[in-house]
């Protein structure tokens, strides 16, 4: 039926309430039975520029293309316009966006990069397809209903060993088949991990992004790097298989960026075989569904990091935040929780080194996601400014709009370039060297990138207007981004604290004989 051809003159004859046709992108739709269900009312459909007319411009000024792809609306199509072809395409699985600056330079046709090999490019294609086919729809659904990301997604990620790869390069990859053998474990580097993080950030669902085992990304590295072989053998396989979940439990009601202010205590039992833990943790990502907790505790010898398994004395409850509860953000209480001393990560009293060295990777991952999310907003704004008309002209014709978009692009490009520079340093440094040399630069980058993100969010709201404060429709991704963008400015350390960290680390290298 949809292959039947009509002339525009034939369509024009169907312009009454009981016989109502329209053309959208060369496709003919019969809205006669739909008119009473139209969310905007019947009057909008009977407008002289809509009923019996080519309403493409009007439609895209009010609706996203995805509306036409929904089954209940797709079936309204009765044919196509004779001699015309549709030019507007929906989401194509695995496709590289043709919108300027919607992709980083290295993915943009005709441009080059010294950082990415052909291997990285093939890897990106596989990850993007996986993201589009497996993750995207679940992300939108779970962000809306607040449920934990689907186990099916975790299982399919495990089939490609994506859980393991999100930990970065290391011994944990040895013997694993990565994305069907596309990448050898010894070849996997931080640029591969950057690709994974940035592709997943494209889902545009911030709560889901954290719910997709963000707690594992920051909670498992201390186990991998500082846990005993026995402990790793017990915990790591199930976590990397997506069968069990782990989170990082550092922040407390009275101690956020001030790690030294932690009040949760761990006391040795009389026989010295167990830790007895008491206290609480707040705003912990994935806490509500975690099986293991990487916990920062105050001990007699200073700060100590201990792996706690969910059990007697451990309770979690949900905290509602600005983004979806799919992230599993929770409040944790420890009431005389007994944990084997063998669960200590690193040296007793040496927890500050464990925590701070882990922060580098955590903050770097957040920078990867932030840079990519900003691009998504640029793409949304460029599309909207091109199709939206105001004062009789496309919105993009307004100098103030172009100025805002120019600033967005400049910020995002600078963040990506700085990120790739630091990532290159990471590929050349040991884990210990990274802890010594990159804490400051990564702190600077995170502080800068999240400030840029907030500026971009504000500009996007001004470009989209009222649609940017509406949870559905044309501006839904802008509304979501503006509402959740501040998370990145706080998680892993507040902007001012990290900027100060960068300066203090720089001053430690300041030559004593330096003078003007």
Coordinates of C-alpha atoms in Angstrom, one line a residue:
X1 CA 0.0 0.0 0.0
X2 CA 2.8 2.4 1.0
X3 CA 4.4 2.0 -2.5
X4 CA 1.4 3.5 -4.3
X5 CA 2.2 6.8 -6.0
X6 CA 0.2 10.0 -5.8
X7 CA 0.6 13.4 -7.4
X8 CA 0.7 16.5 -5.3
X9 CA -2.5 17.6 -7.0
X10 CA -4.2 14.4 -5.9
X11 CA -3.0 14.9 -2.3
X12 CA -4.4 18.4 -2.3
X13 CA -7.9 17.2 -2.8
X14 CA -7.9 15.5 0.6
X15 CA -8.0 18.5 2.9
X16 CA -11.1 18.1 5.0
X17 CA -11.6 16.8 8.6
X18 CA -13.0 13.5 7.3
X19 CA -10.6 13.1 4.4
X20 CA -7.2 14.4 5.5
X21 CA -3.9 13.7 3.8
X22 CA -0.5 15.3 4.2
X23 CA 3.0 14.9 2.7
X24 CA 6.1 14.6 4.8
X25 CA 9.4 14.1 3.1
X26 CA 7.8 12.7 -0.1
X27 CA 5.7 10.2 1.9
X28 CA 1.9 10.5 1.9
X29 CA 0.0 10.0 5.1
X30 CA -3.7 9.6 5.7
X31 CA -4.6 11.3 9.0
X32 CA -8.3 11.0 8.7
X33 CA -8.7 8.6 11.6
X34 CA -5.7 10.0 13.5
X35 CA -6.9 13.6 13.7
X36 CA -8.8 13.2 16.9
X37 CA -5.7 11.6 18.5
X38 CA -3.3 14.3 17.5
X39 CA -1.7 15.7 20.6
X40 CA -1.7 19.2 19.2
X41 CA -5.4 19.1 18.4
X42 CA -7.4 19.0 15.1
X43 CA -6.9 22.7 14.3
X44 CA -3.1 22.2 13.7
X45 CA -3.8 19.5 11.1
X46 CA -6.4 21.7 9.3
X47 CA -4.1 24.6 8.8
X48 CA -3.8 25.8 5.2
X49 CA -0.1 24.8 5.1
X50 CA -0.8 21.3 6.4
X51 CA -4.1 19.7 5.2
X52 CA -3.6 18.3 1.7
X53 CA -0.1 20.0 1.5
X54 CA 3.6 19.2 1.8
X55 CA 3.9 19.7 5.5
X56 CA 7.5 18.6 5.8
X57 CA 8.8 21.9 7.1
X58 CA 6.0 22.3 9.5
X59 CA 6.4 18.8 10.8
X60 CA 10.1 19.1 11.5
X61 CA 9.6 22.4 13.2
X62 CA 7.5 20.5 15.8
X63 CA 8.6 16.9 15.9
X64 CA 11.7 14.7 15.9
X65 CA 12.1 12.3 13.0
X66 CA 11.8 9.3 15.4
X67 CA 8.0 10.0 15.6
X68 CA 7.5 8.8 12.0
X69 CA 9.4 5.6 12.8
X70 CA 7.0 4.5 15.6
X71 CA 4.7 1.7 14.4
X72 CA 1.5 3.5 15.3
X73 CA 2.5 6.4 13.0
X74 CA 4.3 4.4 10.3
X75 CA 1.1 2.6 9.4
X76 CA -0.5 5.9 8.5
X77 CA 1.6 6.1 5.4
X78 CA -0.4 5.2 2.3
X79 CA 2.1 6.0 -0.4
X80 CA 4.7 8.3 -1.9
X81 CA 4.7 11.4 -4.0
X82 CA 5.2 10.7 -7.7
X83 CA 8.6 11.8 -8.9
X84 CA 10.0 12.5 -5.4
X85 CA 12.3 10.6 -3.1
X86 CA 12.7 10.8 0.7
X87 CA 15.8 12.6 1.7
X88 CA 15.5 12.5 5.5
X89 CA 16.9 9.4 7.1
X90 CA 16.4 8.1 10.6
X91 CA 19.0 6.6 12.8
X92 CA 21.3 4.3 10.8
X93 CA 23.0 1.6 12.9
X94 CA 26.8 2.2 13.1
X95 CA 26.7 5.3 10.9
X96 CA 29.2 8.2 11.3
X97 CA 27.2 11.5 11.6
X98 CA 27.7 13.9 8.7
X99 CA 26.8 16.9 10.8
X100 CA 29.9 19.1 11.2
X101 CA 31.7 18.6 14.6
X102 CA 29.2 15.9 15.6
X103 CA 32.2 13.5 15.5
X104 CA 35.8 13.9 16.8
X105 CA 38.3 14.9 14.1
X106 CA 39.7 11.4 13.8
X107 CA 36.3 10.0 12.7
X108 CA 35.6 12.8 10.3
X109 CA 36.2 11.9 6.7
X110 CA 39.2 13.7 5.2
X111 CA 40.9 14.4 8.5
X112 CA 43.8 12.6 10.2
X113 CA 45.2 11.9 13.6
X114 CA 48.5 10.6 15.0
X115 CA 46.8 8.7 17.8
X116 CA 44.5 6.3 16.1
X117 CA 45.5 3.3 14.0
X118 CA 43.5 1.3 11.6
X119 CA 43.0 -1.2 14.5
X120 CA 41.3 1.6 16.5
X121 CA 39.1 2.5 13.6
X122 CA 37.8 -1.1 13.1
X123 CA 37.3 -1.3 16.8
X124 CA 35.2 1.8 16.9
X125 CA 33.0 0.5 14.1
X126 CA 32.2 -2.7 16.2
X127 CA 31.6 -0.7 19.4
X128 CA 29.3 1.8 17.7
X129 CA 27.2 -0.9 16.1
X130 CA 27.0 -2.7 19.5
X131 CA 25.9 0.6 21.1
X132 CA 23.3 1.3 18.5
X133 CA 21.9 -2.3 18.3
X134 CA 22.1 -3.4 21.9
X135 CA 22.5 -0.5 24.3
X136 CA 20.6 2.6 22.9
X137 CA 17.0 1.4 23.2
X138 CA 17.6 -0.1 26.7
X139 CA 19.2 3.2 27.7
X140 CA 16.1 5.3 26.8
X141 CA 13.7 2.8 28.5
X142 CA 15.7 2.5 31.7
X143 CA 16.4 6.2 32.0
X144 CA 12.6 6.6 31.9
X145 CA 11.5 3.8 34.2
X146 CA 14.4 4.0 36.6
X147 CA 15.1 0.2 36.6
X148 CA 18.6 -1.2 36.6
X149 CA 20.1 -1.7 33.1
X150 CA 18.9 -5.0 31.6
X151 CA 20.9 -8.1 32.4
X152 CA 20.7 -9.0 28.7
X153 CA 22.8 -5.9 28.0
X154 CA 25.4 -6.9 30.7
X155 CA 25.5 -10.5 29.2
X156 CA 26.1 -9.3 25.7
X157 CA 28.8 -6.9 26.9
X158 CA 30.4 -9.9 28.5
X159 CA 30.4 -11.8 25.3
X160 CA 32.7 -9.2 23.8
X161 CA 34.6 -8.8 27.0
X162 CA 33.6 -5.1 27.2
X163 CA 33.4 -5.2 31.0
X164 CA 37.1 -6.2 31.1
X165 CA 38.1 -3.7 28.5
X166 CA 36.5 -0.8 30.5
X167 CA 39.1 -1.5 33.1
X168 CA 41.8 -0.3 30.7
X169 CA 44.9 -2.2 29.6
X170 CA 46.4 -4.7 32.0
X171 CA 46.9 -8.3 33.1
X172 CA 43.2 -8.8 33.6
X173 CA 42.9 -9.0 29.8
X174 CA 45.3 -11.9 29.4
X175 CA 43.8 -14.9 27.8
X176 CA 40.6 -13.1 26.9
X177 CA 39.1 -12.9 23.4
X178 CA 38.4 -9.2 22.8
X179 CA 35.5 -8.3 20.5
X180 CA 35.7 -11.7 18.7
X181 CA 39.5 -11.5 18.4
X182 CA 39.6 -8.1 16.7
X183 CA 42.1 -6.8 19.2
X184 CA 44.7 -8.8 21.0
X185 CA 45.0 -8.3 24.8
X186 CA 48.5 -7.0 24.5
X187 CA 47.5 -4.5 21.9
X188 CA 44.6 -3.0 23.8
X189 CA 45.5 0.5 25.0
X190 CA 43.8 3.5 26.5
X191 CA 42.6 4.8 23.2
X192 CA 40.6 1.6 22.8
X193 CA 39.1 2.3 26.2
X194 CA 38.5 6.0 25.3
X195 CA 36.5 4.7 22.2
X196 CA 34.3 2.5 24.4
X197 CA 33.6 5.3 26.9
X198 CA 32.8 7.8 24.2
X199 CA 30.6 5.5 22.1
X200 CA 28.6 4.6 25.2
X201 CA 28.2 8.3 26.1
X202 CA 26.3 8.7 22.8
X203 CA 23.2 7.2 24.4
X204 CA 22.3 10.6 25.8
X205 CA 21.1 9.1 29.1
X206 CA 23.3 10.2 31.9
X207 CA 21.8 8.1 34.7
X208 CA 21.9 5.0 32.5
X209 CA 25.5 5.7 31.7
X210 CA 26.4 5.4 35.4
X211 CA 24.0 2.5 35.8
X212 CA 25.8 0.6 33.1
X213 CA 28.2 -0.5 35.8
X214 CA 30.0 2.9 36.3
X215 CA 30.5 1.6 39.8
X216 CA 32.6 -1.3 38.4
X217 CA 34.8 1.1 36.4
X218 CA 35.9 2.9 39.6
X219 CA 35.3 0.2 42.2
X220 CA 37.2 -2.8 40.6
X221 CA 40.6 -1.2 39.7
X222 CA 41.6 -1.2 43.4
X223 CA 40.9 -4.9 43.6
X224 CA 42.8 -5.5 40.4
X225 CA 45.8 -3.4 41.4
X226 CA 46.0 -3.9 45.2
X227 CA 44.0 -7.1 46.0
X228 CA 45.6 -10.5 46.9
X229 CA 45.6 -13.2 44.2
X230 CA 43.1 -15.2 46.3
X231 CA 40.7 -12.2 46.5
X232 CA 41.0 -11.4 42.8
X233 CA 40.3 -15.1 41.9
X234 CA 37.1 -14.9 44.0
X235 CA 35.8 -11.5 42.9
X236 CA 37.1 -10.5 39.4
X237 CA 35.7 -13.3 37.2
X238 CA 32.1 -12.9 38.1
X239 CA 32.3 -9.0 38.0
X240 CA 33.9 -9.1 34.5
X241 CA 31.3 -11.5 33.4
X242 CA 28.5 -9.1 34.5
X243 CA 27.1 -11.7 36.9
X244 CA 28.0 -9.7 40.1
X245 CA 28.4 -6.0 40.7
X246 CA 30.8 -3.8 42.6
X247 CA 30.9 -0.1 43.5
X248 CA 33.4 2.4 45.0
X249 CA 32.2 3.6 48.4
X250 CA 34.3 6.6 49.5
X251 CA 32.0 9.7 49.8
X252 CA 30.2 10.3 53.0
X253 CA 27.7 12.9 54.3
X254 CA 30.6 14.7 56.0
X255 CA 33.4 14.0 53.6
X256 CA 33.2 14.4 49.8
X257 CA 36.4 15.8 48.1
X258 CA 37.9 15.8 51.6
X259 CA 39.0 12.2 51.5
X260 CA 41.0 12.6 54.7
X261 CA 37.8 13.5 56.5
X262 CA 36.3 10.0 56.2
X263 CA 34.5 8.9 59.4
X264 CA 33.6 5.2 58.6
X265 CA 35.8 3.1 60.9
X266 CA 37.4 -0.3 60.7
X267 CA 38.7 -1.9 63.9
X268 CA 40.6 -5.2 64.0
X269 CA 38.9 -8.0 65.9
X270 CA 40.6 -9.4 69.0
X271 CA 42.1 -12.3 67.1
X272 CA 43.3 -9.9 64.4
X273 CA 41.6 -12.0 61.6
X274 CA 38.7 -9.6 60.8
X275 CA 37.9 -6.0 60.3
X276 CA 34.8 -4.7 62.1
X277 CA 33.3 -1.9 60.0
X278 CA 30.9 0.8 61.2
X279 CA 29.7 3.9 59.4
X280 CA 27.9 5.1 56.3
X281 CA 28.5 6.2 52.7
X282 CA 26.4 8.5 50.6
X283 CA 25.8 9.2 46.9
X284 CA 27.4 5.8 45.9
X285 CA 26.9 4.9 42.2
X286 CA 25.5 1.4 41.8
X287 CA 25.2 0.9 45.5
X288 CA 21.5 -0.3 45.4
X289 CA 22.4 -3.4 43.4
X290 CA 26.1 -4.0 44.2
X291 CA 27.4 -7.3 45.6
X292 CA 30.7 -5.8 46.6
X293 CA 31.8 -2.5 48.0
X294 CA 35.3 -1.0 47.8
X295 CA 35.2 1.0 51.0
X296 CA 37.5 3.7 52.3
X297 CA 37.8 3.4 56.1
X298 CA 39.6 5.1 59.0
X299 CA 41.8 2.7 60.9
X300 CA 44.3 3.1 63.7
X301 CA 47.1 3.4 61.2
X302 CA 45.3 5.9 58.9
X303 CA 43.1 5.4 55.9
X304 CA 42.7 1.8 54.7
X305 CA 40.7 0.5 51.7
X306 CA 38.7 -2.7 52.3
X307 CA 36.6 -4.9 50.0
X308 CA 33.2 -5.6 51.7
X309 CA 30.8 -8.2 50.4
X310 CA 27.1 -7.6 50.8
X311 CA 25.9 -9.5 53.8
X312 CA 24.8 -9.1 57.5
X313 CA 25.1 -5.5 58.7
X314 CA 25.3 -4.0 55.2
X315 CA 22.2 -2.1 54.1
X316 CA 21.6 0.1 51.1
X317 CA 18.7 2.4 50.1
X318 CA 18.1 4.5 47.1
X319 CA 18.9 8.2 46.9
X320 CA 16.8 10.1 44.3
X321 CA 18.9 12.6 42.4
X322 CA 18.6 14.8 39.3
X323 CA 19.1 11.9 37.0
X324 CA 17.4 8.5 36.8
X325 CA 17.4 5.9 39.6
X326 CA 18.7 3.4 36.9
X327 CA 22.2 4.6 38.2
X328 CA 21.5 2.8 41.5
X329 CA 22.7 5.8 43.5
X330 CA 22.5 4.8 47.2
X331 CA 23.1 5.4 50.8
X332 CA 25.0 2.6 52.5
X333 CA 25.2 1.7 56.2
X334 CA 27.7 -0.6 57.8
X335 CA 26.7 -1.9 61.2
X336 CA 29.4 -4.1 62.8
X337 CA 30.2 -5.7 59.5
X338 CA 32.8 -8.4 59.8
X339 CA 35.2 -8.7 56.9
X340 CA 38.3 -10.9 56.6
X341 CA 41.6 -9.0 56.9
X342 CA 42.5 -10.7 53.6
X343 CA 40.1 -8.3 51.9
X344 CA 42.4 -5.4 52.6
X345 CA 43.4 -3.6 49.4
X346 CA 47.0 -2.4 49.6
X347 CA 48.7 -1.8 52.9
X348 CA 47.0 -1.1 56.1
X349 CA 47.1 2.7 56.6
X350 CA 48.1 3.0 52.9
X351 CA 44.6 3.7 51.7
X352 CA 45.2 7.2 50.6
X353 CA 47.6 6.0 47.9
X354 CA 45.0 3.4 46.7
X355 CA 42.3 6.0 46.6
X356 CA 44.3 8.8 44.9
X357 CA 45.8 6.5 42.3
X358 CA 42.4 5.2 41.5
X359 CA 41.1 8.8 41.0
X360 CA 43.2 9.3 37.9
X361 CA 41.5 6.7 35.9
X362 CA 38.1 7.6 37.3
X363 CA 38.5 11.3 36.3
X364 CA 39.9 10.4 33.0
X365 CA 36.9 8.2 32.1
X366 CA 34.6 11.1 33.1
X367 CA 36.5 13.4 30.8
X368 CA 36.1 11.0 27.9
X369 CA 32.3 10.9 28.5
X370 CA 32.0 14.6 29.0
X371 CA 33.8 15.4 25.7
X372 CA 31.6 13.1 23.8
X373 CA 28.4 14.3 25.4
X374 CA 29.2 17.9 24.5
X375 CA 29.4 16.8 20.8
X376 CA 25.9 15.3 21.0
X377 CA 24.6 18.7 22.2
X378 CA 26.4 20.4 19.3
X379 CA 24.8 18.0 16.8
X380 CA 21.3 18.6 18.4
X381 CA 21.8 22.4 18.2
X382 CA 23.1 22.5 14.6
X383 CA 20.2 20.4 13.5
X384 CA 17.6 22.5 15.4
X385 CA 19.1 25.8 14.3
X386 CA 19.0 24.7 10.7
X387 CA 15.4 23.4 10.6
X388 CA 13.8 25.9 13.1
X389 CA 12.5 29.1 11.7
X390 CA 12.1 32.3 13.7
X391 CA 11.2 35.8 12.4
X392 CA 10.7 34.2 9.0
X393 CA 14.3 32.9 8.7
X394 CA 16.2 29.8 9.9
X395 CA 17.4 30.2 13.4
X396 CA 21.0 29.7 12.2
X397 CA 20.8 33.0 10.3
X398 CA 20.8 34.8 13.7
X399 CA 24.4 36.0 14.5
X400 CA 23.8 35.4 18.2
X401 CA 22.9 31.8 17.6
X402 CA 26.0 31.3 15.4
X403 CA 28.1 32.9 18.2
X404 CA 26.8 30.4 20.8
X405 CA 27.4 27.4 18.5
X406 CA 30.9 28.7 17.7
X407 CA 31.7 28.8 21.4
X408 CA 30.3 25.3 21.9
X409 CA 32.5 23.9 19.1
X410 CA 35.7 25.7 20.3
X411 CA 35.2 24.3 23.8
X412 CA 34.5 20.8 22.7
X413 CA 37.4 20.6 20.3
X414 CA 39.8 21.9 23.0
X415 CA 38.6 19.4 25.5
X416 CA 39.0 16.5 23.0
X417 CA 42.5 17.6 22.0
X418 CA 43.7 17.9 25.6
X419 CA 42.1 14.5 26.4
X420 CA 43.9 12.8 23.5
X421 CA 47.2 14.3 24.6
X422 CA 46.8 13.0 28.1
X423 CA 45.6 9.6 26.8
X424 CA 48.8 9.4 24.8
X425 CA 50.8 10.0 27.9
X426 CA 48.9 7.3 29.6
X427 CA 49.8 4.8 26.9
X428 CA 53.5 5.6 27.5
X429 CA 53.5 5.5 31.3
X430 CA 53.3 2.8 33.9
X431 CA 50.4 2.9 36.5
X432 CA 52.8 4.3 39.0
X433 CA 54.1 7.0 36.7
X434 CA 50.6 8.0 35.9
X435 CA 49.9 8.4 39.6
X436 CA 53.0 10.6 40.0
X437 CA 52.8 12.7 36.9
X438 CA 49.2 12.9 35.7
X439 CA 47.1 13.6 38.8
X440 CA 47.5 17.4 38.1
X441 CA 46.9 17.4 34.4
X442 CA 43.9 15.1 34.7
X443 CA 42.5 17.2 37.5
X444 CA 42.9 20.3 35.3
X445 CA 41.2 18.6 32.4
X446 CA 38.3 17.4 34.4
X447 CA 37.8 20.8 35.9
X448 CA 38.0 22.4 32.5
X449 CA 35.8 19.9 30.6
X450 CA 33.0 20.0 33.2
X451 CA 33.0 23.9 33.2
X452 CA 32.9 23.7 29.4
X453 CA 30.0 21.3 29.6
X454 CA 28.0 23.6 31.8
X455 CA 28.6 26.5 29.5
X456 CA 27.5 24.4 26.6
X457 CA 24.4 23.3 28.4
X458 CA 23.4 26.9 29.1
X459 CA 23.9 28.0 25.5
X460 CA 21.9 25.0 24.3
X461 CA 19.0 25.9 26.5
X462 CA 18.9 29.4 25.0
X463 CA 19.0 28.0 21.5
X464 CA 16.1 25.6 22.1
X465 CA 14.1 27.9 24.2
X466 CA 11.0 26.4 26.0
X467 CA 11.7 23.0 24.4
X468 CA 14.9 22.8 26.4
X469 CA 12.9 22.6 29.6
X470 CA 10.5 20.0 28.3
X471 CA 11.3 16.4 29.0
X472 CA 9.8 15.1 25.7
X473 CA 9.9 16.2 22.1
X474 CA 12.4 18.3 20.2
X475 CA 14.5 19.4 23.2
X476 CA 14.4 16.3 25.3
X477 CA 18.1 15.6 25.1
X478 CA 18.9 19.2 25.9
X479 CA 16.6 19.2 28.9
X480 CA 18.2 16.0 30.2
X481 CA 21.7 17.3 29.6
X482 CA 21.1 20.6 31.4
X483 CA 19.5 18.8 34.3
X484 CA 22.3 16.3 34.8
X485 CA 25.4 18.0 33.5
X486 CA 26.5 19.1 37.0
X487 CA 27.0 15.5 38.1
X488 CA 30.3 15.4 36.3
X489 CA 31.4 18.6 38.0
X490 CA 31.1 16.9 41.4
X491 CA 31.7 13.2 41.0
X492 CA 35.4 12.3 41.3
X493 CA 36.1 15.7 42.9
X494 CA 34.7 19.2 42.6
X495 CA 36.0 21.6 39.9
X496 CA 37.7 24.0 42.3
X497 CA 39.4 21.2 44.3
X498 CA 40.8 19.6 41.1
X499 CA 42.0 22.9 39.7
X500 CA 43.8 23.6 43.0
X501 CA 45.3 20.1 42.9
X502 CA 46.7 20.8 39.5
X503 CA 48.4 24.0 40.7
X504 CA 49.8 22.4 43.8
X505 CA 51.2 19.5 41.8
X506 CA 52.8 22.0 39.4
X507 CA 54.4 23.9 42.3
X508 CA 56.1 20.8 43.5
X509 CA 58.1 20.8 40.2
X510 CA 58.7 24.5 40.4
X511 CA 62.5 25.2 40.1
X512 CA 63.8 26.8 43.3
X513 CA 66.1 29.1 41.3
X514 CA 63.4 30.4 38.9
X515 CA 63.2 34.2 38.9
X516 CA 61.8 36.9 36.7

